[in-house]
Every structure is written in C-alpha cells, then in structure tokens.
mmCIF file of C-alpha atoms in Angstrom:
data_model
loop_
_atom_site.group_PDB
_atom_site.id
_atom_site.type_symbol
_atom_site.label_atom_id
_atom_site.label_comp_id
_atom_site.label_asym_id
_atom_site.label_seq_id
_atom_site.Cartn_x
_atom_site.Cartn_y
_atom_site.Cartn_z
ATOM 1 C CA UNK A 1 -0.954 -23.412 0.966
ATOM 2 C CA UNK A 2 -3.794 -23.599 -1.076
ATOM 3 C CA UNK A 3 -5.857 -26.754 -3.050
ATOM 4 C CA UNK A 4 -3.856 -27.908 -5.653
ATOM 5 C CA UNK A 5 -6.436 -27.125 -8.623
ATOM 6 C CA UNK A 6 -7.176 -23.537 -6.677
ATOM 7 C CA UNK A 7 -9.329 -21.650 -9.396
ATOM 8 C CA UNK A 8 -8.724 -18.096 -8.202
ATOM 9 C CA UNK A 9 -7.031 -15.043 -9.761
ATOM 10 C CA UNK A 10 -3.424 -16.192 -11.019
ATOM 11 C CA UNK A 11 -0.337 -13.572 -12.302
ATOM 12 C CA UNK A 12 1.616 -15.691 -14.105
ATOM 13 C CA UNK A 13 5.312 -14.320 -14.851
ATOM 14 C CA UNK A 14 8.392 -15.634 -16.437
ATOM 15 C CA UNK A 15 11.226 -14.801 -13.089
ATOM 16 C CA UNK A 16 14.660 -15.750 -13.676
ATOM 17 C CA UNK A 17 15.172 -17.880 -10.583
ATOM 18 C CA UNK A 18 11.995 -20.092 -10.814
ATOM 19 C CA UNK A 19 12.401 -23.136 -12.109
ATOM 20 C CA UNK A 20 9.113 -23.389 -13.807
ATOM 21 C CA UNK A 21 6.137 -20.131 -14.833
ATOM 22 C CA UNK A 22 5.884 -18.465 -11.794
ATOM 23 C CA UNK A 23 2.267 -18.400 -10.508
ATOM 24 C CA UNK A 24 0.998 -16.207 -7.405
ATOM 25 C CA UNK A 25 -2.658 -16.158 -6.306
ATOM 26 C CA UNK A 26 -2.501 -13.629 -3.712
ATOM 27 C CA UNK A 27 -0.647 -10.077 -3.258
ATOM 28 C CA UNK A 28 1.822 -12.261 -0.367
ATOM 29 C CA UNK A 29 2.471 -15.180 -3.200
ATOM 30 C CA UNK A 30 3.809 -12.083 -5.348
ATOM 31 C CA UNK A 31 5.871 -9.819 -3.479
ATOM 32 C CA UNK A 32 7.493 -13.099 -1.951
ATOM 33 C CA UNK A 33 8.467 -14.025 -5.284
ATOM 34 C CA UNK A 34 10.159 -10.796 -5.967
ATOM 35 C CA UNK A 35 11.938 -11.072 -2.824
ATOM 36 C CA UNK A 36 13.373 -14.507 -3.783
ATOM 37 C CA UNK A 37 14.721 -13.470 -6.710
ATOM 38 C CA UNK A 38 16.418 -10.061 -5.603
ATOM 39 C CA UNK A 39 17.948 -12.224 -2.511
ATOM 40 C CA UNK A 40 21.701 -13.732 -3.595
ATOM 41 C CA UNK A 41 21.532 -16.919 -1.580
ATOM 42 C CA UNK A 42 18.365 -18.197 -3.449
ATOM 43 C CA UNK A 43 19.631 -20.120 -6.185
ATOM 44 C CA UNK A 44 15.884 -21.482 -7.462
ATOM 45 C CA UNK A 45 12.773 -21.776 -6.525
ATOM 46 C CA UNK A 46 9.332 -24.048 -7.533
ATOM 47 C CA UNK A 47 5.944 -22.177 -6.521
ATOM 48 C CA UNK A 48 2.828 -24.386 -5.541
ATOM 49 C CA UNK A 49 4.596 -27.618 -5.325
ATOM 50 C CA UNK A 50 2.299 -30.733 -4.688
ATOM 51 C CA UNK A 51 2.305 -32.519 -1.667
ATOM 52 C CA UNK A 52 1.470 -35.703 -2.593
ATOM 53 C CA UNK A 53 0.267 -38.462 -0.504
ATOM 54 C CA UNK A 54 -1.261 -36.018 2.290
ATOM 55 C CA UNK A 55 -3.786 -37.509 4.327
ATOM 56 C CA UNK A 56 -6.354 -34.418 4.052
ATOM 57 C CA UNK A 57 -6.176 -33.958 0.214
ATOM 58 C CA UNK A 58 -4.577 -32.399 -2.391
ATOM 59 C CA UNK A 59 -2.861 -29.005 -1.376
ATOM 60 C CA UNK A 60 0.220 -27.345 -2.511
ATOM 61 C CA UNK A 61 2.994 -25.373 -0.822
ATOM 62 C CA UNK A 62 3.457 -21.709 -2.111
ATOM 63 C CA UNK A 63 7.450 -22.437 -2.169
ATOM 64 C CA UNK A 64 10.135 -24.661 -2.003
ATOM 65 C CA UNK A 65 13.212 -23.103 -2.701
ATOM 66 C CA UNK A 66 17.153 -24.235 -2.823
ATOM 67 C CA UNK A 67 20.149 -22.089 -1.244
ATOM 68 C CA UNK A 68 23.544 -21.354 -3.452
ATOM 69 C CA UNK A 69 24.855 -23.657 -0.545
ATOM 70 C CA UNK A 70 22.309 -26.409 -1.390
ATOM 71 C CA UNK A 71 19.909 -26.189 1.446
ATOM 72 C CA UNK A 72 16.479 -26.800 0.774
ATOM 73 C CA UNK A 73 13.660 -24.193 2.553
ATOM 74 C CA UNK A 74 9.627 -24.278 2.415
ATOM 75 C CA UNK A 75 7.498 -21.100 2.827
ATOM 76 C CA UNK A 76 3.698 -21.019 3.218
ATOM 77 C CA UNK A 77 2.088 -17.772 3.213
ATOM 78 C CA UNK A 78 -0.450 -16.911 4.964
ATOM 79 C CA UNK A 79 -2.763 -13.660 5.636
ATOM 80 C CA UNK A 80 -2.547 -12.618 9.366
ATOM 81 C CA UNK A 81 -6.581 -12.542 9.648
ATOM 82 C CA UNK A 82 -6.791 -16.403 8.882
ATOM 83 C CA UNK A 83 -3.794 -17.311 10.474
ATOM 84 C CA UNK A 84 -6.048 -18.664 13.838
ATOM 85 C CA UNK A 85 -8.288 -20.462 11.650
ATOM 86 C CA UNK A 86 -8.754 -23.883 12.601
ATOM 87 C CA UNK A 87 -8.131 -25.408 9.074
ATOM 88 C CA UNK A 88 -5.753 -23.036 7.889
ATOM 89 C CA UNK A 89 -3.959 -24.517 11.479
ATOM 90 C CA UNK A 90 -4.510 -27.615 10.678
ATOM 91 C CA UNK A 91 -3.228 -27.309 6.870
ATOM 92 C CA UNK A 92 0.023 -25.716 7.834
ATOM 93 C CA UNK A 93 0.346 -28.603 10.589
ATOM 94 C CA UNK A 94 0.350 -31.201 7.761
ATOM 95 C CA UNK A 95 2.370 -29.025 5.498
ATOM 96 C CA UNK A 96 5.212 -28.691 7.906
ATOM 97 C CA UNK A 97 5.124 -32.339 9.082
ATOM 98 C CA UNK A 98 4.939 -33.180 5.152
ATOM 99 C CA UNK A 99 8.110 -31.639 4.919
ATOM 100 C CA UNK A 100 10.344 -32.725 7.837
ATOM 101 C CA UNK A 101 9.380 -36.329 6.509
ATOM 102 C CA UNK A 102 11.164 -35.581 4.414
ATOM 103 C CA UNK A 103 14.283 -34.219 5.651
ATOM 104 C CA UNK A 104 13.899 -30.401 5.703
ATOM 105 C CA UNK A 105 13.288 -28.673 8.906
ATOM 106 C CA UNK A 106 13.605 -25.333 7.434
ATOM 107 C CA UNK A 107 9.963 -24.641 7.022
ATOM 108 C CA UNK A 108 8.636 -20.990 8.048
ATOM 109 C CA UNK A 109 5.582 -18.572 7.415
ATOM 110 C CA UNK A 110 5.324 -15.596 5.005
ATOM 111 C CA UNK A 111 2.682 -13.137 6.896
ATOM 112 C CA UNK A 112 1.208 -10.320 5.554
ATOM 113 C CA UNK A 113 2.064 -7.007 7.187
ATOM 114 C CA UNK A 114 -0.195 -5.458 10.105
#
C-alpha cells in the first residue's frame, strides 16, 4: 500500500497477465508480480489500484487480482521491519476493511523473507 502519486523508484514492465503496465516500487511489488503470472489460477491482475473514498487519503493497493474461477483476491505487501508500525497498521486496517465493503474477504499480506 503506498500513496497513490508515490514518487519513488518504479520498473515498469509489459507482463502478460496484467491488465494494465505493470508498475512495482519495491523488490516485494516485483517478485510478486512474477509469481502471479507463473501461477495457473491467476487469470489477471491490476497493480496499485486506487482506493477511492478512504477516509485517511489517497493510497493504493499493490494488487487486486481475479482467479480462472472468478474470485477476486487483494495483496498488500509489506517489508517485515515496518510491519509493527503504527501507520503502516493502521493503513492495512483501512485497506482490508476497504475491501470487504466491498464484498471480498480474500485479502492477505505479501512479506518479505527473514
């Protein structure tokens, strides 16, 4: 989850499954990316979608991405070091309850390794 005009580093790449130019601003963003499209039951997938409306400002979710069987699934990622943080907590609270408003519960974290 980061701000939705984030001005970092960006790798932009053309993957086969994403529905739009794939762009990843962090070494977890990336290698998630190439997971998605190497796994068969990932149809597509949108990177950095806007959530709009949210109450604390403008942020985007890393992915949203659609099964072959049409079920819809949200992954934030997150490095392990700021995973306590108090507003990275409270930015993944509002992410997740952004999403089961509207109607998907499938909404997990991609951590970086130890």
């Amino acid at each position: 989850m980061r701000k939705k005009n984030f001005k970092g580093r960006c790798t932009k790449r053309q993957m086969s499954k994403c529905t739009e130019v794939c762009r990843t601003y962090d070494p977890i963003q990336f290698a998630y990316a190439d997971l998605l499209e190497n796994d068969d039951c990932v149809m597509e997938y949108r990177c950095n979608v806007p959530l709009d409306g949210l109450e604390i400002g403008e942020y985007t979710s890393d992915f949203v991405c659609t099964k072959t069987n049409g079920e819809v699934f949200v992954r934030e990622c997150v490095y392990r070091k700021q995973i306590s943080k108090p507003l990275t907590v409270k930015l993944l609270d509002s992410s997740q309850r952004y999403w089961q408003d509207r109607g998907i519960s499938d909404w997990g974290l991609v951590i970086d390794a130890m």
